[in-house]
Amino acid sequence: MTRRTVFLASGLVLLALVPPIAAALGQPFYVDVFRRIMIFAIAAVSLDLILGYGGMVSFGHAAYLGIGAYAVGIPAYYGLHNGYVQWTIAVLASAAIALVIGAISLRTSGVYFIMITLAFTQMLYYLGVSVEEYGGDDGMRLAARSTFAGLVDLRGGTTFYYVVLVLLVLSLGVGHRLINSRFGMVIRGGRSNEARMRAIGFATFRYKLVAFMIAGAMCGLAGALLVNHTEYVTPEFMHWTRSGDIMFMVILGGMGTLGGPVLGAVVLRLLEDLLLPSWTEHWQAILGPFLVLVVLFAKRGLVGLLPERRDG
Amino acid sequence: MLLVLEQTLNGIQFGVTLFLMAAGLTLVFGIMNLVNLAHGSLYMLGAYLATTFFQRTGSFLAAVALALAATLVIGIVVELIALQTLYERDHLDQVLATFGLILFFNELVAIVWGRAAIYTKLPPWLSGHIELLPGVRYPLYRALVILVGLAVAALLWLLVSRTRLGMLIRAGASNRTMVSALGVNIRLLYTLVFGLGAALAGLAGLMAGPIYAVQIGMGEEILIQVFVVIVIGGIGSIRGALVGALVVGMVDTLGRAFLRPLLATVLSPSAADSAGPALASMLIYILMAAVLFFRPQGLFPASAR
């Protein structure tokens, strides 16, 4: 095991200990805080699969967060609360939309790709704003959390917490298997030198498109979790600053690693949700320059600070 | 019919605003290879500064001149402090760092001007109407915006294709190492071009101020539409920016005005009521997707890259 794997594993164990510690301290509020953090960690891990490993700078990842959320919210609006159905829709719809967006935007590369993914996400955002039936700009309340008859009851805050944790671990496991598979090698090879990958006979476009879809589907699941967490869905889920936020988590933690996005999500969410707002109302004036500094001087992220060598 | 004419002019007016933004962005990208998300912040600052200068000085023209000078200076300062180190970095770094700048500028505006939207009043000499045809009146100010936008487009074309500075800009876009080897101070050129782009964004913002609300986030909203313009027009090309901007401005404005009544002739009124606005807000993005499908490099790809 590398040290980084040890750090990631101990981090996950710490996350598993949050509910009992919060209960012992009489601060159940922290269960909520860390549940939200883990949901964003799933989204960040999914982005890292295409951004860090695939070199696809998607500036529209929040789109799938929104699609996943509306895929739960809209059936619930019509009285369908079955979680199996809702979450399946969330994953499939996100994958389908990622397929369409990817098929168009992957025809281009570089700065075009950034602008196009951003533009399509903005389109979905405006779509959400203009559909009055589902609350338009204001969004809508989720009448009840997804139900999983006979399996789990998400109404319990702690139960829901562990469901999210399990899904986070599963996402990391899927990501790990994926990037170390032949498929993952092609994706990573495409990042280093796409022309060479094509020259040795890989249809890189198809591989990238499938990776883009997988990342979208995974982020859609995070969206389904997020709407259950907030019990509210608004177009804000798809706001472009949200995409920037998720991207920031990946970079802050360290892109091209699996633990990085999780660490980035923890640090950024704690900064944004707890630390900075308690200090000053104008915390974004601090966060912005902080982001510039991270990009300029700590490109490898927080994980980059950990030693990489194998021990033993 | 009159409504169609009026909305067409509104579309052109929105188009020239988009063009002023797109020109700066595409110049900066074309010669420095820099993706600058904070371009929208300069638009926002232009609008806020002009509003404040107008309130302080009471003269609209003085406010315009001061706001233009201020955005030029802000652009140069930002370039010198934050962006110079980004030219050699990849696009991901540029996007993230300039995203950070947006957060900073938005919060700065909130500190100075507060979070509520502010509205600018036009001076009396600009708030009238002109008569285009007998019986067809159009707001004087919007007509002026169109004229200024087109004049700036012509001046930019002259600058880029007919002056020494323009020659250096074009040379810098095709081979920057060679240009600097020939003894041109490429750093200074970059700073100048960035300042020019900033002033254009400021001009777009200060002209948009009296038409739309001046508020935080106005810069990003237009920035993303400008991205659509650039993707459609072809990046690095001024001509593409002009065509793309006018097309996007028209499609967006006419779509918002006429899509709902058009749909109502085919669908039931209630269906048209819900589908019309939704489709209208998506129209320019669908157009972008269609252009990309047939011309992945945009309508006027810059030949240099």
CSV table of C-alpha atoms in Angstrom, one decimal, chain A:
chain,number,residue,atom,x,y,z
A,1,MET,CA,0.0,0.0,0.0
A,2,THR,CA,1.2,3.5,-0.7
A,3,ARG,CA,1.1,6.1,2.0
A,4,ARG,CA,-1.7,7.9,0.0
A,5,THR,CA,-3.9,4.8,0.2
A,6,VAL,CA,-3.3,4.7,3.9
A,7,PHE,CA,-4.3,8.3,4.2
A,8,LEU,CA,-7.4,7.8,2.1
A,9,ALA,CA,-8.4,4.7,4.1
A,10,SER,CA,-7.9,6.4,7.4
A,11,GLY,CA,-9.8,9.4,6.1
A,12,LEU,CA,-12.8,7.2,5.3
A,13,VAL,CA,-12.6,5.6,8.7
A,14,LEU,CA,-12.7,9.1,10.3
A,15,LEU,CA,-15.7,9.9,8.2
A,16,ALA,CA,-17.4,6.7,9.5
A,17,LEU,CA,-16.7,7.9,13.0
A,18,VAL,CA,-18.4,11.3,12.5
A,19,PRO,CA,-21.9,10.4,13.7
A,20,PRO,CA,-20.9,8.7,17.0
A,21,ILE,CA,-18.5,11.6,17.7
A,22,ALA,CA,-21.1,14.2,16.9
A,23,ALA,CA,-23.6,12.4,19.1
A,24,ALA,CA,-21.1,12.2,21.9
A,25,LEU,CA,-20.4,16.0,21.6
A,26,GLY,CA,-24.1,16.7,21.4
A,27,GLN,CA,-23.6,18.4,18.0
A,28,PRO,CA,-25.8,16.4,15.5
A,29,PHE,CA,-25.4,19.3,13.2
A,30,TYR,CA,-22.0,17.9,12.1
A,31,VAL,CA,-23.7,14.8,10.7
A,32,ASP,CA,-25.5,17.1,8.2
A,33,VAL,CA,-22.3,19.0,7.4
A,34,PHE,CA,-20.3,15.9,6.7
A,35,ARG,CA,-23.1,14.2,4.7
A,36,ARG,CA,-23.2,17.2,2.4
A,37,ILE,CA,-19.4,17.1,2.2
A,38,MET,CA,-19.4,13.4,1.1
A,39,ILE,CA,-22.1,14.1,-1.5
A,40,PHE,CA,-19.9,16.7,-3.0
A,41,ALA,CA,-16.9,14.3,-2.7
A,42,ILE,CA,-18.8,11.9,-4.9
A,43,ALA,CA,-19.4,14.6,-7.5
A,44,ALA,CA,-15.7,15.7,-7.3
A,45,VAL,CA,-14.5,12.1,-7.7
A,46,SER,CA,-16.6,11.7,-10.8
A,47,LEU,CA,-15.2,14.9,-12.3
A,48,ASP,CA,-11.7,13.8,-11.5
A,49,LEU,CA,-12.2,10.7,-13.6
A,50,ILE,CA,-12.5,12.8,-16.7
A,51,LEU,CA,-10.6,15.9,-15.6
A,52,GLY,CA,-7.6,14.4,-13.8
A,53,TYR,CA,-7.3,11.1,-15.6
A,54,GLY,CA,-8.8,11.9,-18.9
A,55,GLY,CA,-7.6,15.5,-19.3
A,56,MET,CA,-11.2,16.6,-20.3
A,57,VAL,CA,-11.7,20.1,-18.7
A,58,SER,CA,-15.4,19.9,-18.3
A,59,PHE,CA,-16.7,23.2,-16.8
A,60,GLY,CA,-20.2,21.9,-16.7
A,61,HIS,CA,-20.2,19.2,-14.2
A,62,ALA,CA,-22.9,20.7,-12.1
A,63,ALA,CA,-25.4,19.9,-14.9
A,64,TYR,CA,-25.5,16.3,-13.7
A,65,LEU,CA,-25.9,17.3,-10.1
A,66,GLY,CA,-29.1,19.2,-11.3
A,67,ILE,CA,-30.3,16.4,-13.5
A,68,GLY,CA,-29.9,13.9,-10.8
A,69,ALA,CA,-31.8,16.2,-8.4
A,70,TYR,CA,-34.6,16.9,-10.8
A,71,ALA,CA,-34.8,13.1,-11.6
A,72,VAL,CA,-35.8,12.6,-7.9
A,73,GLY,CA,-37.8,15.8,-7.5
A,74,ILE,CA,-40.0,15.5,-10.6
A,75,PRO,CA,-41.3,11.9,-9.8
A,76,ALA,CA,-41.7,13.0,-6.2
A,77,TYR,CA,-43.8,15.9,-7.4
A,78,TYR,CA,-46.2,13.4,-9.0
A,79,GLY,CA,-46.2,11.3,-5.8
A,80,LEU,CA,-43.7,8.7,-6.8
A,81,HIS,CA,-41.3,8.3,-4.0
A,82,ASN,CA,-39.8,4.9,-4.8
A,83,GLY,CA,-36.1,5.4,-4.5
A,84,TYR,CA,-35.1,2.5,-6.7
A,85,VAL,CA,-37.0,4.1,-9.6
A,86,GLN,CA,-35.9,7.7,-8.8
A,87,TRP,CA,-32.3,6.9,-8.5
A,88,THR,CA,-32.3,4.7,-11.6
A,89,ILE,CA,-33.8,7.6,-13.5
A,90,ALA,CA,-31.2,9.9,-12.0
A,91,VAL,CA,-28.3,7.8,-13.2
A,92,LEU,CA,-29.8,6.9,-16.6
A,93,ALA,CA,-30.9,10.5,-17.4
A,94,SER,CA,-27.5,11.9,-16.4
A,95,ALA,CA,-25.8,9.3,-18.5
A,96,ALA,CA,-28.0,10.1,-21.5
A,97,ILE,CA,-27.5,13.8,-21.3
A,98,ALA,CA,-23.8,13.3,-20.8
A,99,LEU,CA,-23.9,11.3,-24.0
A,100,VAL,CA,-25.5,14.1,-25.9
A,101,ILE,CA,-23.3,16.9,-24.5
A,102,GLY,CA,-20.2,14.7,-24.8
A,103,ALA,CA,-20.9,13.7,-28.3
A,104,ILE,CA,-21.1,17.4,-29.4
A,105,SER,CA,-18.4,18.8,-27.2
A,106,LEU,CA,-15.8,16.1,-27.5
A,107,ARG,CA,-15.7,16.8,-31.2
A,108,THR,CA,-13.6,19.8,-30.2
A,109,SER,CA,-10.9,20.2,-27.6
A,110,GLY,CA,-9.0,22.6,-25.5
A,111,VAL,CA,-10.7,25.9,-24.9
A,112,TYR,CA,-13.7,25.1,-27.1
A,113,PHE,CA,-14.4,22.1,-24.9
A,114,ILE,CA,-14.4,24.3,-21.8
A,115,MET,CA,-16.7,26.9,-23.3
A,116,ILE,CA,-19.1,24.4,-24.7
A,117,THR,CA,-19.5,22.3,-21.6
A,118,LEU,CA,-20.1,25.6,-19.7
A,119,ALA,CA,-22.6,26.8,-22.2
A,120,PHE,CA,-24.7,23.6,-22.2
A,121,THR,CA,-24.8,23.6,-18.5
A,122,GLN,CA,-26.0,27.2,-18.6
A,123,MET,CA,-28.7,26.1,-21.1
A,124,LEU,CA,-29.9,23.4,-18.6
A,125,TYR,CA,-29.9,26.1,-15.9
A,126,TYR,CA,-32.1,28.4,-17.9
A,127,LEU,CA,-34.3,25.5,-18.8
A,128,GLY,CA,-34.8,24.8,-15.1
A,129,VAL,CA,-35.5,28.5,-14.5
A,130,SER,CA,-38.1,28.8,-17.2
A,131,VAL,CA,-40.1,25.7,-16.5
A,132,GLU,CA,-42.7,27.1,-14.1
A,133,GLU,CA,-44.4,23.8,-13.5
A,134,TYR,CA,-41.4,22.7,-11.4
A,135,GLY,CA,-41.0,25.9,-9.5
A,136,GLY,CA,-38.9,27.8,-12.1
A,137,ASP,CA,-36.4,30.1,-10.5
A,138,ASP,CA,-37.6,29.3,-6.9
A,139,GLY,CA,-37.3,25.5,-7.3
A,140,MET,CA,-39.5,23.1,-5.4
A,141,ARG,CA,-39.6,21.3,-2.1
A,142,LEU,CA,-39.1,17.6,-2.0
A,143,ALA,CA,-42.2,16.2,-0.3
A,144,ALA,CA,-40.4,13.2,1.1
A,145,ARG,CA,-37.0,11.6,0.8
A,146,SER,CA,-36.7,8.6,-1.5
A,147,THR,CA,-38.1,5.4,0.0
A,148,PHE,CA,-36.3,2.1,-0.2
A,149,ALA,CA,-38.9,-0.4,1.0
A,150,GLY,CA,-37.3,-3.1,3.1
A,151,LEU,CA,-33.7,-1.8,2.7
A,152,VAL,CA,-33.1,1.5,4.4
A,153,ASP,CA,-35.0,4.4,5.7
A,154,LEU,CA,-33.4,7.7,4.7
A,155,ARG,CA,-35.5,9.7,7.1
A,156,GLY,CA,-33.0,8.8,9.8
A,157,GLY,CA,-30.2,11.3,9.5
A,158,THR,CA,-27.5,8.9,10.6
A,159,THR,CA,-28.8,6.1,8.4
A,160,PHE,CA,-28.7,8.4,5.4
A,161,TYR,CA,-25.2,9.4,6.4
A,162,TYR,CA,-24.0,5.9,6.2
A,163,VAL,CA,-25.8,5.3,2.9
A,164,VAL,CA,-23.8,8.3,1.5
A,165,LEU,CA,-20.6,7.0,3.0
A,166,VAL,CA,-21.2,3.5,1.4
A,167,LEU,CA,-21.9,5.1,-1.9
A,168,LEU,CA,-18.8,7.3,-1.7
A,169,VAL,CA,-16.7,4.2,-1.0
A,170,LEU,CA,-18.4,2.4,-3.9
A,171,SER,CA,-17.6,5.4,-6.2
A,172,LEU,CA,-14.0,5.3,-5.1
A,173,GLY,CA,-13.9,1.5,-5.7
A,174,VAL,CA,-15.5,1.9,-9.2
A,175,GLY,CA,-13.1,4.7,-10.0
A,176,HIS,CA,-10.1,2.6,-8.8
A,177,ARG,CA,-11.2,-0.4,-10.9
A,178,LEU,CA,-11.9,1.8,-13.9
A,179,ILE,CA,-8.6,3.7,-14.0
A,180,ASN,CA,-6.6,0.6,-13.6
A,181,SER,CA,-8.4,-1.3,-16.2
A,182,ARG,CA,-7.5,-1.4,-19.9
A,183,PHE,CA,-10.2,1.2,-20.5
A,184,GLY,CA,-8.7,3.4,-17.9
A,185,MET,CA,-5.2,3.0,-19.5
A,186,VAL,CA,-6.6,4.2,-22.8
A,187,ILE,CA,-8.2,7.2,-21.1
A,188,ARG,CA,-5.0,8.1,-19.4
A,189,GLY,CA,-3.0,7.5,-22.5
A,190,GLY,CA,-5.3,9.8,-24.4
A,191,ARG,CA,-4.6,12.5,-21.8
A,192,SER,CA,-0.8,12.2,-22.3
A,193,ASN,CA,-0.8,12.0,-26.0
A,194,GLU,CA,-4.0,11.5,-27.9
A,195,ALA,CA,-2.4,11.5,-31.3
A,196,ARG,CA,-0.3,8.5,-30.4
A,197,MET,CA,-3.2,6.7,-28.9
A,198,ARG,CA,-5.0,7.1,-32.2
A,199,ALA,CA,-1.9,6.1,-34.1
A,200,ILE,CA,-1.7,2.8,-32.3
A,201,GLY,CA,-5.3,2.1,-33.1
A,202,PHE,CA,-7.6,3.3,-30.4
A,203,ALA,CA,-10.7,5.1,-31.3
A,204,THR,CA,-10.1,7.6,-28.5
A,205,PHE,CA,-13.3,9.6,-29.1
A,206,ARG,CA,-15.4,6.6,-28.1
A,207,TYR,CA,-13.4,5.9,-25.0
A,208,LYS,CA,-13.6,9.5,-23.9
A,209,LEU,CA,-17.3,9.6,-24.6
A,210,VAL,CA,-17.9,6.6,-22.4
A,211,ALA,CA,-15.7,8.0,-19.7
A,212,PHE,CA,-17.7,11.3,-19.9
A,213,MET,CA,-20.9,9.3,-19.6
A,214,ILE,CA,-19.7,7.4,-16.6
A,215,ALA,CA,-18.6,10.6,-14.9
A,216,GLY,CA,-22.0,12.1,-15.7
A,217,ALA,CA,-23.9,9.1,-14.3
A,218,MET,CA,-21.9,9.1,-11.1
A,219,CYS,CA,-22.5,12.8,-10.6
A,220,GLY,CA,-26.2,12.3,-11.3
A,221,LEU,CA,-26.2,9.9,-8.3
A,222,ALA,CA,-24.6,12.6,-6.2
A,223,GLY,CA,-27.4,14.9,-7.4
A,224,ALA,CA,-30.0,12.4,-6.3
A,225,LEU,CA,-28.3,12.3,-2.9
A,226,LEU,CA,-28.1,16.1,-2.7
A,227,VAL,CA,-31.8,16.7,-3.3
A,228,ASN,CA,-32.5,14.1,-0.6
A,229,HIS,CA,-30.1,15.9,1.7
A,230,THR,CA,-31.5,19.4,1.1
A,231,GLU,CA,-35.1,18.2,0.5
A,232,TYR,CA,-35.3,21.0,-2.0
A,233,VAL,CA,-34.3,21.4,-5.7
A,234,THR,CA,-33.6,24.6,-7.5
A,235,PRO,CA,-31.9,25.5,-10.8
A,236,GLU,CA,-29.1,26.8,-8.5
A,237,PHE,CA,-27.8,23.2,-8.4
A,238,MET,CA,-26.8,23.7,-12.0
A,239,HIS,CA,-25.4,27.2,-11.6
A,240,TRP,CA,-22.1,27.6,-13.3
A,241,THR,CA,-20.4,28.7,-10.1
A,242,ARG,CA,-21.3,25.2,-8.8
A,243,SER,CA,-19.3,23.7,-11.6
A,244,GLY,CA,-16.4,25.9,-10.7
A,245,ASP,CA,-16.7,24.8,-7.1
A,246,ILE,CA,-16.5,21.1,-7.9
A,247,MET,CA,-13.6,21.8,-10.1
A,248,PHE,CA,-11.9,23.7,-7.4
A,249,MET,CA,-12.3,20.8,-5.0
A,250,VAL,CA,-10.6,18.5,-7.5
A,251,ILE,CA,-7.7,20.9,-7.9
A,252,LEU,CA,-7.4,21.8,-4.3
A,253,GLY,CA,-7.2,18.1,-3.2
A,254,GLY,CA,-5.1,17.0,-6.1
A,255,MET,CA,-6.3,15.9,-9.5
A,256,GLY,CA,-5.5,12.6,-11.0
A,257,THR,CA,-5.7,10.9,-7.6
A,258,LEU,CA,-8.8,9.3,-6.0
A,259,GLY,CA,-8.2,10.6,-2.5
A,260,GLY,CA,-7.6,14.2,-3.7
A,261,PRO,CA,-11.1,15.1,-4.6
A,262,VAL,CA,-12.4,13.7,-1.3
A,263,LEU,CA,-9.9,15.7,0.6
A,264,GLY,CA,-10.6,18.8,-1.5
A,265,ALA,CA,-14.3,18.4,-0.9
A,266,VAL,CA,-13.8,18.2,2.8
A,267,VAL,CA,-11.5,21.3,3.0
A,268,LEU,CA,-13.4,23.5,0.6
A,269,ARG,CA,-16.8,22.8,2.0
A,270,LEU,CA,-15.6,23.4,5.6
A,271,LEU,CA,-14.0,26.6,4.4
A,272,GLU,CA,-17.1,27.8,2.5
A,273,ASP,CA,-19.8,26.5,4.8
A,274,LEU,CA,-18.3,27.0,8.2
A,275,LEU,CA,-15.0,28.8,8.6
A,276,LEU,CA,-15.0,31.7,6.3
A,277,PRO,CA,-18.7,32.8,6.7
A,278,SER,CA,-18.3,32.8,10.5
A,279,TRP,CA,-15.3,35.1,10.0
A,280,THR,CA,-16.6,37.7,7.5
A,281,GLU,CA,-19.7,38.2,5.4
A,282,HIS,CA,-17.4,38.9,2.4
A,283,TRP,CA,-15.6,35.6,2.6
A,284,GLN,CA,-15.6,35.2,-1.2
A,285,ALA,CA,-13.1,38.1,-1.4
A,286,ILE,CA,-10.7,35.8,0.5
A,287,LEU,CA,-11.7,32.6,-1.3
A,288,GLY,CA,-11.1,34.0,-4.8
A,289,PRO,CA,-7.4,35.1,-4.3
A,290,PHE,CA,-6.9,31.8,-2.3
A,291,LEU,CA,-8.0,29.9,-5.4
A,292,VAL,CA,-5.6,32.0,-7.6
A,293,LEU,CA,-2.8,31.2,-5.2
A,294,VAL,CA,-3.6,27.4,-5.2
A,295,VAL,CA,-3.5,27.4,-8.9
A,296,LEU,CA,-0.3,29.3,-9.2
A,297,PHE,CA,1.7,27.7,-6.4
A,298,ALA,CA,0.1,24.4,-5.4
A,299,LYS,CA,-0.9,22.8,-8.6
A,300,ARG,CA,-0.5,19.2,-7.3
A,301,GLY,CA,-3.0,20.0,-4.5
A,302,LEU,CA,-3.1,19.0,-0.9
A,303,VAL,CA,-2.4,15.3,-1.8
A,304,GLY,CA,0.8,16.5,-3.5
A,305,LEU,CA,2.1,17.5,-0.1
A,306,LEU,CA,2.0,13.9,1.1
A,307,PRO,CA,5.0,11.7,0.3
A,308,GLU,CA,4.3,9.3,-2.6
A,309,ARG,CA,6.9,6.7,-2.1
A,310,ARG,CA,5.9,3.1,-1.2
A,311,ASP,CA,6.8,2.1,2.3
A,312,GLY,CA,7.6,-1.5,3.1
